[in-house]
mmCIF file with all atom_site columns, C-alpha atoms in Angstrom:
data_model
loop_
_atom_site.group_PDB
_atom_site.id
_atom_site.type_symbol
_atom_site.label_atom_id
_atom_site.label_alt_id
_atom_site.label_comp_id
_atom_site.label_asym_id
_atom_site.label_entity_id
_atom_site.label_seq_id
_atom_site.pdbx_PDB_ins_code
_atom_site.Cartn_x
_atom_site.Cartn_y
_atom_site.Cartn_z
_atom_site.occupancy
_atom_site.B_iso_or_equiv
_atom_site.pdbx_formal_charge
_atom_site.auth_seq_id
_atom_site.auth_comp_id
_atom_site.auth_asym_id
_atom_site.auth_atom_id
_atom_site.pdbx_PDB_model_num
ATOM 1   C CA . MET A 1 1   ? -33.891 -64.910 122.630 1.00 0.00 ? 1   MET A CA 1
ATOM 2   C CA . PRO A 1 2   ? -30.846 -63.550 120.749 1.00 0.00 ? 2   PRO A CA 1
ATOM 3   C CA . ALA A 1 3   ? -29.214 -60.264 121.722 1.00 0.00 ? 3   ALA A CA 1
ATOM 4   C CA . TYR A 1 4   ? -30.016 -57.416 119.337 1.00 0.00 ? 4   TYR A CA 1
ATOM 5   C CA . TYR A 1 5   ? -27.493 -54.803 118.271 1.00 0.00 ? 5   TYR A CA 1
ATOM 6   C CA . LYS A 1 6   ? -29.826 -52.010 119.419 1.00 0.00 ? 6   LYS A CA 1
ATOM 7   C CA . ASN A 1 7   ? -29.141 -52.980 123.049 1.00 0.00 ? 7   ASN A CA 1
ATOM 8   C CA . GLN A 1 8   ? -25.457 -52.187 122.593 1.00 0.00 ? 8   GLN A CA 1
ATOM 9   C CA . PHE A 1 9   ? -26.029 -48.456 122.090 1.00 0.00 ? 9   PHE A CA 1
ATOM 10  C CA . ARG A 1 10  ? -27.046 -45.867 124.680 1.00 0.00 ? 10  ARG A CA 1
ATOM 11  C CA . PRO A 1 11  ? -30.595 -44.523 124.324 1.00 0.00 ? 11  PRO A CA 1
ATOM 12  C CA . ALA A 1 12  ? -31.111 -40.894 123.407 1.00 0.00 ? 12  ALA A CA 1
ATOM 13  C CA . ASN A 1 13  ? -33.036 -38.926 126.031 1.00 0.00 ? 13  ASN A CA 1
ATOM 14  C CA . LEU A 1 14  ? -34.905 -36.252 124.082 1.00 0.00 ? 14  LEU A CA 1
ATOM 15  C CA . GLY A 1 15  ? -37.519 -35.444 126.715 1.00 0.00 ? 15  GLY A CA 1
ATOM 16  C CA . THR A 1 16  ? -41.291 -35.463 126.336 1.00 0.00 ? 16  THR A CA 1
ATOM 17  C CA . SER A 1 17  ? -41.809 -32.110 124.625 1.00 0.00 ? 17  SER A CA 1
ATOM 18  C CA . LEU A 1 18  ? -41.731 -33.548 121.100 1.00 0.00 ? 18  LEU A CA 1
ATOM 19  C CA . PRO A 1 19  ? -45.020 -33.919 119.211 1.00 0.00 ? 19  PRO A CA 1
ATOM 20  C CA . ALA A 1 20  ? -46.520 -37.405 118.840 1.00 0.00 ? 20  ALA A CA 1
ATOM 21  C CA . LEU A 1 21  ? -46.605 -38.464 115.204 1.00 0.00 ? 21  LEU A CA 1
ATOM 22  C CA . SER A 1 22  ? -48.596 -41.317 113.713 1.00 0.00 ? 22  SER A CA 1
ATOM 23  C CA . THR A 1 23  ? -46.322 -44.071 112.435 1.00 0.00 ? 23  THR A CA 1
ATOM 24  C CA . GLU A 1 24  ? -48.923 -46.776 111.739 1.00 0.00 ? 24  GLU A CA 1
ATOM 25  C CA . LEU A 1 25  ? -48.771 -46.180 107.988 1.00 0.00 ? 25  LEU A CA 1
ATOM 26  C CA . ASP A 1 26  ? -44.972 -46.179 107.773 1.00 0.00 ? 26  ASP A CA 1
ATOM 27  C CA . SER A 1 27  ? -43.346 -48.862 105.643 1.00 0.00 ? 27  SER A CA 1
ATOM 28  C CA . VAL A 1 28  ? -40.728 -51.336 106.770 1.00 0.00 ? 28  VAL A CA 1
ATOM 29  C CA . ARG A 1 29  ? -37.371 -49.983 105.656 1.00 0.00 ? 29  ARG A CA 1
ATOM 30  C CA . ALA A 1 30  ? -35.270 -52.281 103.503 1.00 0.00 ? 30  ALA A CA 1
ATOM 31  C CA . TYR A 1 31  ? -32.047 -51.253 105.258 1.00 0.00 ? 31  TYR A CA 1
ATOM 32  C CA . GLN A 1 32  ? -33.068 -51.991 108.869 1.00 0.00 ? 32  GLN A CA 1
ATOM 33  C CA . PHE A 1 33  ? -32.428 -55.657 109.558 1.00 0.00 ? 33  PHE A CA 1
ATOM 34  C CA . GLU A 1 34  ? -30.243 -58.206 111.326 1.00 0.00 ? 34  GLU A CA 1
ATOM 35  C CA . VAL A 1 35  ? -29.465 -61.845 110.579 1.00 0.00 ? 35  VAL A CA 1
ATOM 36  C CA . HIS A 1 36  ? -29.600 -64.479 113.347 1.00 0.00 ? 36  HIS A CA 1
ATOM 37  C CA . PHE A 1 37  ? -28.427 -68.074 113.004 1.00 0.00 ? 37  PHE A CA 1
ATOM 38  C CA . GLU A 1 38  ? -29.384 -70.808 115.467 1.00 0.00 ? 38  GLU A CA 1
ATOM 39  C CA . GLY A 1 39  ? -27.762 -74.225 115.629 1.00 0.00 ? 39  GLY A CA 1
ATOM 40  C CA . VAL A 1 40  ? -24.785 -73.436 113.388 1.00 0.00 ? 40  VAL A CA 1
ATOM 41  C CA . PRO A 1 41  ? -22.216 -76.204 113.914 1.00 0.00 ? 41  PRO A CA 1
ATOM 42  C CA . GLY A 1 42  ? -19.354 -74.798 115.983 1.00 0.00 ? 42  GLY A CA 1
ATOM 43  C CA . ALA A 1 43  ? -21.072 -71.491 116.818 1.00 0.00 ? 43  ALA A CA 1
ATOM 44  C CA . ASP A 1 44  ? -24.623 -72.447 117.905 1.00 0.00 ? 44  ASP A CA 1
ATOM 45  C CA . GLN A 1 45  ? -25.889 -68.810 118.222 1.00 0.00 ? 45  GLN A CA 1
ATOM 46  C CA . LEU A 1 46  ? -24.561 -66.360 115.644 1.00 0.00 ? 46  LEU A CA 1
ATOM 47  C CA . THR A 1 47  ? -25.843 -62.796 115.095 1.00 0.00 ? 47  THR A CA 1
ATOM 48  C CA . LEU A 1 48  ? -24.273 -60.899 112.220 1.00 0.00 ? 48  LEU A CA 1
ATOM 49  C CA . ALA A 1 49  ? -24.879 -57.609 110.499 1.00 0.00 ? 49  ALA A CA 1
ATOM 50  C CA . ALA A 1 50  ? -25.365 -58.175 106.817 1.00 0.00 ? 50  ALA A CA 1
ATOM 51  C CA . LYS A 1 51  ? -24.898 -55.738 103.997 1.00 0.00 ? 51  LYS A CA 1
ATOM 52  C CA . GLN A 1 52  ? -27.486 -57.323 101.722 1.00 0.00 ? 52  GLN A CA 1
ATOM 53  C CA . VAL A 1 53  ? -29.973 -60.196 101.718 1.00 0.00 ? 53  VAL A CA 1
ATOM 54  C CA . SER A 1 54  ? -31.416 -61.365 98.417  1.00 0.00 ? 54  SER A CA 1
ATOM 55  C CA . PRO A 1 55  ? -35.189 -61.917 98.278  1.00 0.00 ? 55  PRO A CA 1
ATOM 56  C CA . ILE A 1 56  ? -36.412 -64.815 100.415 1.00 0.00 ? 56  ILE A CA 1
ATOM 57  C CA . GLY A 1 57  ? -39.173 -66.616 98.619  1.00 0.00 ? 57  GLY A CA 1
ATOM 58  C CA . VAL A 1 58  ? -40.987 -69.764 97.708  1.00 0.00 ? 58  VAL A CA 1
ATOM 59  C CA . SER A 1 59  ? -42.974 -70.639 94.628  1.00 0.00 ? 59  SER A CA 1
ATOM 60  C CA . VAL A 1 60  ? -45.421 -73.443 93.978  1.00 0.00 ? 60  VAL A CA 1
ATOM 61  C CA . ASP A 1 61  ? -45.108 -75.556 90.833  1.00 0.00 ? 61  ASP A CA 1
ATOM 62  C CA . ASP A 1 62  ? -48.211 -76.003 88.708  1.00 0.00 ? 62  ASP A CA 1
ATOM 63  C CA . ILE A 1 63  ? -49.900 -79.308 88.036  1.00 0.00 ? 63  ILE A CA 1
ATOM 64  C CA . GLU A 1 64  ? -51.438 -78.947 84.600  1.00 0.00 ? 64  GLU A CA 1
ATOM 65  C CA . VAL A 1 65  ? -54.454 -81.114 83.772  1.00 0.00 ? 65  VAL A CA 1
ATOM 66  C CA . HIS A 1 66  ? -55.879 -81.362 80.231  1.00 0.00 ? 66  HIS A CA 1
ATOM 67  C CA . ARG A 1 67  ? -59.554 -82.213 79.793  1.00 0.00 ? 67  ARG A CA 1
ATOM 68  C CA . VAL A 1 68  ? -60.847 -82.286 76.247  1.00 0.00 ? 68  VAL A CA 1
ATOM 69  C CA . ASN A 1 69  ? -59.957 -78.790 74.977  1.00 0.00 ? 69  ASN A CA 1
ATOM 70  C CA . GLU A 1 70  ? -59.492 -77.085 78.365  1.00 0.00 ? 70  GLU A CA 1
ATOM 71  C CA . LYS A 1 71  ? -56.599 -76.693 80.759  1.00 0.00 ? 71  LYS A CA 1
ATOM 72  C CA . PHE A 1 72  ? -56.862 -76.653 84.547  1.00 0.00 ? 72  PHE A CA 1
ATOM 73  C CA . PHE A 1 73  ? -54.142 -75.862 87.073  1.00 0.00 ? 73  PHE A CA 1
ATOM 74  C CA . TYR A 1 74  ? -53.666 -77.129 90.625  1.00 0.00 ? 74  TYR A CA 1
ATOM 75  C CA . PRO A 1 75  ? -50.972 -76.239 93.142  1.00 0.00 ? 75  PRO A CA 1
ATOM 76  C CA . GLY A 1 76  ? -48.086 -78.693 93.205  1.00 0.00 ? 76  GLY A CA 1
ATOM 77  C CA . LYS A 1 77  ? -44.795 -78.931 95.105  1.00 0.00 ? 77  LYS A CA 1
ATOM 78  C CA . PRO A 1 78  ? -43.385 -75.821 96.768  1.00 0.00 ? 78  PRO A CA 1
ATOM 79  C CA . SER A 1 79  ? -39.843 -74.839 95.795  1.00 0.00 ? 79  SER A CA 1
ATOM 80  C CA . PRO A 1 80  ? -37.890 -72.553 98.149  1.00 0.00 ? 80  PRO A CA 1
ATOM 81  C CA . GLU A 1 81  ? -35.421 -70.294 96.376  1.00 0.00 ? 81  GLU A CA 1
ATOM 82  C CA . GLU A 1 82  ? -31.749 -69.860 97.227  1.00 0.00 ? 82  GLU A CA 1
ATOM 83  C CA . VAL A 1 83  ? -30.837 -66.866 99.376  1.00 0.00 ? 83  VAL A CA 1
ATOM 84  C CA . THR A 1 84  ? -27.599 -64.923 99.036  1.00 0.00 ? 84  THR A CA 1
ATOM 85  C CA . ILE A 1 85  ? -26.419 -62.922 102.049 1.00 0.00 ? 85  ILE A CA 1
ATOM 86  C CA . THR A 1 86  ? -23.509 -60.490 101.826 1.00 0.00 ? 86  THR A CA 1
ATOM 87  C CA . PHE A 1 87  ? -21.665 -59.908 105.110 1.00 0.00 ? 87  PHE A CA 1
ATOM 88  C CA . ASP A 1 88  ? -18.969 -57.356 105.917 1.00 0.00 ? 88  ASP A CA 1
ATOM 89  C CA . ASP A 1 89  ? -15.674 -59.144 106.575 1.00 0.00 ? 89  ASP A CA 1
ATOM 90  C CA . LEU A 1 90  ? -15.200 -58.031 110.179 1.00 0.00 ? 90  LEU A CA 1
ATOM 91  C CA . TYR A 1 91  ? -12.008 -58.160 112.231 1.00 0.00 ? 91  TYR A CA 1
ATOM 92  C CA . SER A 1 92  ? -14.028 -60.016 114.898 1.00 0.00 ? 92  SER A CA 1
ATOM 93  C CA . GLY A 1 93  ? -13.659 -63.252 112.936 1.00 0.00 ? 93  GLY A CA 1
ATOM 94  C CA . ALA A 1 94  ? -17.135 -63.505 111.417 1.00 0.00 ? 94  ALA A CA 1
ATOM 95  C CA . SER A 1 95  ? -15.690 -64.674 108.098 1.00 0.00 ? 95  SER A CA 1
ATOM 96  C CA . GLN A 1 96  ? -13.888 -67.558 109.817 1.00 0.00 ? 96  GLN A CA 1
ATOM 97  C CA . LYS A 1 97  ? -17.119 -68.617 111.566 1.00 0.00 ? 97  LYS A CA 1
ATOM 98  C CA . LEU A 1 98  ? -18.965 -68.579 108.249 1.00 0.00 ? 98  LEU A CA 1
ATOM 99  C CA . TYR A 1 99  ? -16.190 -70.477 106.484 1.00 0.00 ? 99  TYR A CA 1
ATOM 100 C CA . SER A 1 100 ? -16.029 -73.023 109.315 1.00 0.00 ? 100 SER A CA 1
ATOM 101 C CA . TRP A 1 101 ? -19.753 -73.588 108.867 1.00 0.00 ? 101 TRP A CA 1
ATOM 102 C CA . PHE A 1 102 ? -19.258 -74.043 105.122 1.00 0.00 ? 102 PHE A CA 1
ATOM 103 C CA . LYS A 1 103 ? -16.488 -76.576 105.827 1.00 0.00 ? 103 LYS A CA 1
ATOM 104 C CA . THR A 1 104 ? -18.963 -78.682 107.814 1.00 0.00 ? 104 THR A CA 1
ATOM 105 C CA . ILE A 1 105 ? -20.848 -79.174 104.526 1.00 0.00 ? 105 ILE A CA 1
ATOM 106 C CA . TYR A 1 106 ? -17.860 -79.575 102.207 1.00 0.00 ? 106 TYR A CA 1
ATOM 107 C CA . ASP A 1 107 ? -14.275 -79.676 103.428 1.00 0.00 ? 107 ASP A CA 1
ATOM 108 C CA . ASN A 1 108 ? -12.036 -79.319 100.379 1.00 0.00 ? 108 ASN A CA 1
ATOM 109 C CA . THR A 1 109 ? -8.908  -80.331 102.334 1.00 0.00 ? 109 THR A CA 1
ATOM 110 C CA . THR A 1 110 ? -10.326 -83.811 103.037 1.00 0.00 ? 110 THR A CA 1
ATOM 111 C CA . GLY A 1 111 ? -13.011 -84.059 100.356 1.00 0.00 ? 111 GLY A CA 1
ATOM 112 C CA . THR A 1 112 ? -15.704 -84.893 102.903 1.00 0.00 ? 112 THR A CA 1
ATOM 113 C CA . ILE A 1 113 ? -19.326 -83.925 102.362 1.00 0.00 ? 113 ILE A CA 1
ATOM 114 C CA . THR A 1 114 ? -21.787 -83.926 105.264 1.00 0.00 ? 114 THR A CA 1
ATOM 115 C CA . THR A 1 115 ? -25.297 -82.682 105.973 1.00 0.00 ? 115 THR A CA 1
ATOM 116 C CA . ALA A 1 116 ? -24.694 -80.345 108.939 1.00 0.00 ? 116 ALA A CA 1
ATOM 117 C CA . LYS A 1 117 ? -27.651 -77.991 108.619 1.00 0.00 ? 117 LYS A CA 1
ATOM 118 C CA . ALA A 1 118 ? -28.362 -75.059 110.897 1.00 0.00 ? 118 ALA A CA 1
ATOM 119 C CA . GLN A 1 119 ? -31.692 -75.262 112.630 1.00 0.00 ? 119 GLN A CA 1
ATOM 120 C CA . LYS A 1 120 ? -32.798 -71.761 111.730 1.00 0.00 ? 120 LYS A CA 1
ATOM 121 C CA . CYS A 1 121 ? -31.763 -68.497 110.063 1.00 0.00 ? 121 CYS A CA 1
ATOM 122 C CA . THR A 1 122 ? -33.931 -65.458 110.793 1.00 0.00 ? 122 THR A CA 1
ATOM 123 C CA . VAL A 1 123 ? -33.842 -62.094 109.059 1.00 0.00 ? 123 VAL A CA 1
ATOM 124 C CA . VAL A 1 124 ? -35.247 -59.676 111.655 1.00 0.00 ? 124 VAL A CA 1
ATOM 125 C CA . GLN A 1 125 ? -36.907 -56.480 110.405 1.00 0.00 ? 125 GLN A CA 1
ATOM 126 C CA . LEU A 1 126 ? -36.537 -53.402 112.617 1.00 0.00 ? 126 LEU A CA 1
ATOM 127 C CA . ASP A 1 127 ? -38.358 -50.075 112.816 1.00 0.00 ? 127 ASP A CA 1
ATOM 128 C CA . GLY A 1 128 ? -36.784 -46.619 113.178 1.00 0.00 ? 128 GLY A CA 1
ATOM 129 C CA . ASP A 1 129 ? -36.298 -47.166 116.920 1.00 0.00 ? 129 ASP A CA 1
ATOM 130 C CA . LEU A 1 130 ? -34.729 -50.586 116.231 1.00 0.00 ? 130 LEU A CA 1
ATOM 131 C CA . ASN A 1 131 ? -37.704 -52.498 117.636 1.00 0.00 ? 131 ASN A CA 1
ATOM 132 C CA . VAL A 1 132 ? -38.648 -55.763 115.938 1.00 0.00 ? 132 VAL A CA 1
ATOM 133 C CA . VAL A 1 133 ? -41.556 -55.336 113.501 1.00 0.00 ? 133 VAL A CA 1
ATOM 134 C CA . GLY A 1 134 ? -41.300 -58.613 111.613 1.00 0.00 ? 134 GLY A CA 1
ATOM 135 C CA . SER A 1 135 ? -39.121 -61.544 110.726 1.00 0.00 ? 135 SER A CA 1
ATOM 136 C CA . THR A 1 136 ? -38.645 -64.211 108.104 1.00 0.00 ? 136 THR A CA 1
ATOM 137 C CA . SER A 1 137 ? -37.246 -67.494 109.384 1.00 0.00 ? 137 SER A CA 1
ATOM 138 C CA . MET A 1 138 ? -35.716 -70.189 107.217 1.00 0.00 ? 138 MET A CA 1
ATOM 139 C CA . TYR A 1 139 ? -35.456 -73.730 108.607 1.00 0.00 ? 139 TYR A CA 1
ATOM 140 C CA . GLY A 1 140 ? -33.032 -76.506 107.681 1.00 0.00 ? 140 GLY A CA 1
ATOM 141 C CA . VAL A 1 141 ? -30.448 -74.025 106.379 1.00 0.00 ? 141 VAL A CA 1
ATOM 142 C CA . TYR A 1 142 ? -27.094 -74.991 104.914 1.00 0.00 ? 142 TYR A CA 1
ATOM 143 C CA . PRO A 1 143 ? -24.452 -73.024 103.000 1.00 0.00 ? 143 PRO A CA 1
ATOM 144 C CA . LYS A 1 144 ? -24.386 -73.904 99.311  1.00 0.00 ? 144 LYS A CA 1
ATOM 145 C CA . GLY A 1 145 ? -21.670 -71.418 98.397  1.00 0.00 ? 145 GLY A CA 1
ATOM 146 C CA . TRP A 1 146 ? -19.057 -69.194 100.067 1.00 0.00 ? 146 TRP A CA 1
ATOM 147 C CA . LYS A 1 147 ? -16.967 -66.527 98.381  1.00 0.00 ? 147 LYS A CA 1
ATOM 148 C CA . GLU A 1 148 ? -14.904 -63.501 99.251  1.00 0.00 ? 148 GLU A CA 1
ATOM 149 C CA . SER A 1 149 ? -15.200 -60.262 97.348  1.00 0.00 ? 149 SER A CA 1
ATOM 150 C CA . GLU A 1 150 ? -12.361 -59.406 95.028  1.00 0.00 ? 150 GLU A CA 1
ATOM 151 C CA . TYR A 1 151 ? -9.194  -57.759 96.250  1.00 0.00 ? 151 TYR A CA 1
ATOM 152 C CA . ASN A 1 152 ? -8.678  -54.587 94.239  1.00 0.00 ? 152 ASN A CA 1
ATOM 153 C CA . TYR A 1 153 ? -6.706  -51.372 94.848  1.00 0.00 ? 153 TYR A CA 1
ATOM 154 C CA . SER A 1 154 ? -9.252  -49.291 92.905  1.00 0.00 ? 154 SER A CA 1
ATOM 155 C CA . THR A 1 155 ? -11.945 -50.067 95.519  1.00 0.00 ? 155 THR A CA 1
ATOM 156 C CA . ALA A 1 156 ? -9.990  -48.547 98.402  1.00 0.00 ? 156 ALA A CA 1
ATOM 157 C CA . ASN A 1 157 ? -13.121 -47.006 99.947  1.00 0.00 ? 157 ASN A CA 1
ATOM 158 C CA . ASP A 1 158 ? -15.137 -50.249 99.940  1.00 0.00 ? 158 ASP A CA 1
ATOM 159 C CA . PHE A 1 159 ? -15.259 -52.834 102.694 1.00 0.00 ? 159 PHE A CA 1
ATOM 160 C CA . HIS A 1 160 ? -14.242 -56.398 102.017 1.00 0.00 ? 160 HIS A CA 1
ATOM 161 C CA . THR A 1 161 ? -17.257 -58.725 102.031 1.00 0.00 ? 161 THR A CA 1
ATOM 162 C CA . ILE A 1 162 ? -18.146 -62.395 102.335 1.00 0.00 ? 162 ILE A CA 1
ATOM 163 C CA . GLU A 1 163 ? -21.010 -63.709 100.227 1.00 0.00 ? 163 GLU A CA 1
ATOM 164 C CA . MET A 1 164 ? -22.838 -66.886 101.224 1.00 0.00 ? 164 MET A CA 1
ATOM 165 C CA . THR A 1 165 ? -25.488 -68.663 99.212  1.00 0.00 ? 165 THR A CA 1
ATOM 166 C CA . LEU A 1 166 ? -27.881 -70.547 101.465 1.00 0.00 ? 166 LEU A CA 1
ATOM 167 C CA . ARG A 1 167 ? -30.413 -73.269 100.753 1.00 0.00 ? 167 ARG A CA 1
ATOM 168 C CA . TYR A 1 168 ? -33.269 -74.021 103.141 1.00 0.00 ? 168 TYR A CA 1
ATOM 169 C CA . ASP A 1 169 ? -36.146 -76.491 103.483 1.00 0.00 ? 169 ASP A CA 1
ATOM 170 C CA . PHE A 1 170 ? -38.990 -74.072 104.260 1.00 0.00 ? 170 PHE A CA 1
ATOM 171 C CA . ALA A 1 171 ? -39.601 -70.515 105.456 1.00 0.00 ? 171 ALA A CA 1
ATOM 172 C CA . ASP A 1 172 ? -42.090 -68.716 107.695 1.00 0.00 ? 172 ASP A CA 1
ATOM 173 C CA . HIS A 1 173 ? -42.845 -64.970 107.797 1.00 0.00 ? 173 HIS A CA 1
ATOM 174 C CA . LYS A 1 174 ? -44.247 -63.148 110.836 1.00 0.00 ? 174 LYS A CA 1
ATOM 175 C CA . SER A 1 175 ? -45.227 -59.496 111.145 1.00 0.00 ? 175 SER A CA 1
#
């Protein structure tokens, strides 16, 4: 089980005098998540805070059958979509770990191409107390693209980011 960021902060002790509120109808917040990688070549376990994760999804192609003057549709092959994750470029060396992973797929200094996939990438959804409420796991993940954000003096208040485009074989969602 990976270590979650919430365990790195001290808990707030507010006492028991606060009223109990119902939270069963609350929605999952789009800004409360973590990204966990398992089986990344050279890093094995990697937990990173991400700034943005594009929608994770899969669609099923149609098989169209014509009979006389009618059309019928049947489900065909599933097609997982690419996922783009934007990470903050941290001083801890996260960008080098991500780039090293990308180099296991395509190393431009030697021209070698390999198939070093990660076993799993999980986007963990958290509630207001940073407890896990759901997750979407992608299996057979490999980096398809890696790029740094632009360097620009006019964006002095922005953090530098690393953007990775990932491809995966299949995904599973759990609430």
